[in-house]
Amino acid sequence: MAGHRVLLVEDNALNQELATDLLGDVGLQPELAANGAEAVAAVQRKRYDLILMDVQMPVIDGLEATRRVRLLPGYEETPILATTASAFEEDRKRCLEAGMDDFVAKPIDPALLRGALARWLP
């Protein structure tokens, strides 16, 4: 999976470190954004192949950030995967309605993350 540009949007430093390590295990070196506002700014500067988006964050949450990213040229089809500890069906539905493509529950299971990446990265 090396060579793909991945944006990791996560406000918790420990979760950033864990996700970065897990992504590194499959050859990815993600760029970080600490909230939805930073994520929207990042995608305006650079093209990413996949976005891992925390749902609950300060400034702009992941749902609103996803809606804004989807409005940007070239990001209509970019895979956006929700990461959240709220794994109820209603949470999944809200993520999909906001424009996210898939859902990875926290704490992140490495095998499930690898599976999601394999499904969504070209």
Short mmCIF file of C-alpha atoms in Angstrom, two decimals:
data_model
loop_
_atom_site.label_atom_id
_atom_site.label_comp_id
_atom_site.label_asym_id
_atom_site.label_seq_id
_atom_site.Cartn_x
_atom_site.Cartn_y
_atom_site.Cartn_z
CA MET A 1 0.00 0.00 0.00
CA ALA A 2 3.06 2.22 0.06
CA GLY A 3 2.91 5.32 -2.07
CA HIS A 4 -0.68 6.25 -1.33
CA ARG A 5 -1.40 9.60 0.26
CA VAL A 6 -3.50 9.21 3.39
CA LEU A 7 -4.85 11.95 5.64
CA LEU A 8 -5.46 10.91 9.25
CA VAL A 9 -7.89 13.26 10.97
CA GLU A 10 -7.79 12.64 14.72
CA ASP A 11 -7.76 15.00 17.71
CA ASN A 12 -6.42 12.56 20.33
CA ALA A 13 -2.61 12.30 20.40
CA LEU A 14 -2.62 8.67 21.60
CA ASN A 15 -5.05 7.67 18.84
CA GLN A 16 -2.91 9.56 16.31
CA GLU A 17 0.14 7.57 17.40
CA LEU A 18 -1.68 4.23 17.34
CA ALA A 19 -3.24 4.82 13.92
CA THR A 20 0.05 6.10 12.51
CA ASP A 21 1.79 2.93 13.71
CA LEU A 22 -0.93 0.69 12.25
CA LEU A 23 -0.79 2.52 8.93
CA GLY A 24 3.00 2.32 8.98
CA ASP A 25 2.73 -1.46 9.32
CA VAL A 26 1.16 -1.57 5.84
CA GLY A 27 3.61 0.90 4.31
CA LEU A 28 1.58 4.10 4.67
CA GLN A 29 2.85 7.33 6.19
CA PRO A 30 -0.21 9.46 6.88
CA GLU A 31 -0.31 13.19 7.22
CA LEU A 32 -2.12 14.41 10.31
CA ALA A 33 -4.93 16.87 10.92
CA ALA A 34 -6.10 17.47 14.50
CA ASN A 35 -9.67 18.52 13.66
CA GLY A 36 -12.12 18.90 10.81
CA ALA A 37 -11.07 22.46 10.00
CA GLU A 38 -7.46 21.34 9.55
CA ALA A 39 -8.66 18.45 7.39
CA VAL A 40 -10.62 20.73 5.05
CA ALA A 41 -7.60 23.04 4.78
CA ALA A 42 -5.28 20.07 4.10
CA VAL A 43 -7.36 18.70 1.22
CA GLN A 44 -7.44 22.15 -0.37
CA ARG A 45 -3.62 22.13 -0.44
CA LYS A 46 -2.96 18.53 -1.46
CA ARG A 47 -4.62 15.52 -3.06
CA TYR A 48 -5.14 12.44 -0.87
CA ASP A 49 -6.05 8.90 -1.92
CA LEU A 50 -7.93 8.14 1.31
CA ILE A 51 -9.04 10.01 4.43
CA LEU A 52 -9.46 8.43 7.86
CA MET A 53 -11.84 10.79 9.64
CA ASP A 54 -12.60 10.80 13.35
CA VAL A 55 -16.24 11.65 13.90
CA GLN A 56 -16.15 13.48 17.23
CA MET A 57 -13.64 16.35 17.21
CA PRO A 58 -13.44 19.97 18.29
CA VAL A 59 -13.72 22.96 15.92
CA ILE A 60 -15.46 21.03 13.10
CA ASP A 61 -16.58 17.45 13.67
CA GLY A 62 -15.92 14.68 11.18
CA LEU A 63 -19.43 14.68 9.76
CA GLU A 64 -19.36 18.36 8.84
CA ALA A 65 -15.76 18.12 7.62
CA THR A 66 -16.78 15.25 5.33
CA ARG A 67 -19.66 17.28 3.92
CA ARG A 68 -17.27 20.14 3.17
CA VAL A 69 -14.63 17.88 1.62
CA ARG A 70 -17.23 16.28 -0.65
CA LEU A 71 -18.00 19.73 -2.11
CA LEU A 72 -14.39 20.25 -3.21
CA PRO A 73 -13.43 19.45 -6.82
CA GLY A 74 -11.81 16.03 -7.07
CA TYR A 75 -13.05 14.81 -3.69
CA GLU A 76 -16.49 13.59 -4.70
CA GLU A 77 -15.22 9.97 -4.90
CA THR A 78 -12.24 9.94 -2.52
CA PRO A 79 -12.73 7.23 0.11
CA ILE A 80 -13.47 8.71 3.54
CA LEU A 81 -13.51 6.16 6.35
CA ALA A 82 -15.11 7.09 9.67
CA THR A 83 -13.24 6.23 12.85
CA THR A 84 -15.25 6.43 16.05
CA ALA A 85 -15.94 4.69 19.33
CA SER A 86 -19.69 5.10 18.70
CA ALA A 87 -20.40 1.95 16.74
CA PHE A 88 -24.20 1.84 16.87
CA GLU A 89 -26.16 1.40 13.65
CA GLU A 90 -27.52 4.96 13.91
CA ASP A 91 -23.93 6.24 14.06
CA ARG A 92 -23.04 4.28 10.93
CA LYS A 93 -26.08 5.70 9.18
CA ARG A 94 -25.14 9.30 10.08
CA CYS A 95 -21.63 8.72 8.75
CA LEU A 96 -22.90 7.35 5.45
CA GLU A 97 -25.43 10.16 5.11
CA ALA A 98 -22.63 12.71 5.62
CA GLY A 99 -20.74 11.18 2.68
CA MET A 100 -18.38 8.74 4.38
CA ASP A 101 -17.79 5.45 2.60
CA ASP A 102 -17.00 3.04 5.43
CA PHE A 103 -16.71 2.78 9.17
CA VAL A 104 -13.83 1.55 11.39
CA ALA A 105 -14.75 1.28 15.06
CA LYS A 106 -12.39 2.33 17.86
CA PRO A 107 -10.41 0.89 19.40
CA ILE A 108 -9.12 0.08 15.95
CA ASP A 109 -8.66 -3.60 15.22
CA PRO A 110 -5.56 -3.89 12.99
CA ALA A 111 -7.07 -6.65 10.85
CA LEU A 112 -10.28 -4.68 10.27
CA LEU A 113 -8.30 -1.56 9.37
CA ARG A 114 -6.16 -3.52 6.89
CA GLY A 115 -9.31 -4.95 5.35
CA ALA A 116 -10.87 -1.52 4.98
CA LEU A 117 -7.71 -0.13 3.43
CA ALA A 118 -7.53 -3.02 0.98
CA ARG A 119 -11.15 -2.37 -0.06
CA TRP A 120 -10.75 1.35 -0.58
CA LEU A 121 -7.22 2.03 -1.80
CA PRO A 122 -6.76 1.48 -5.55
#
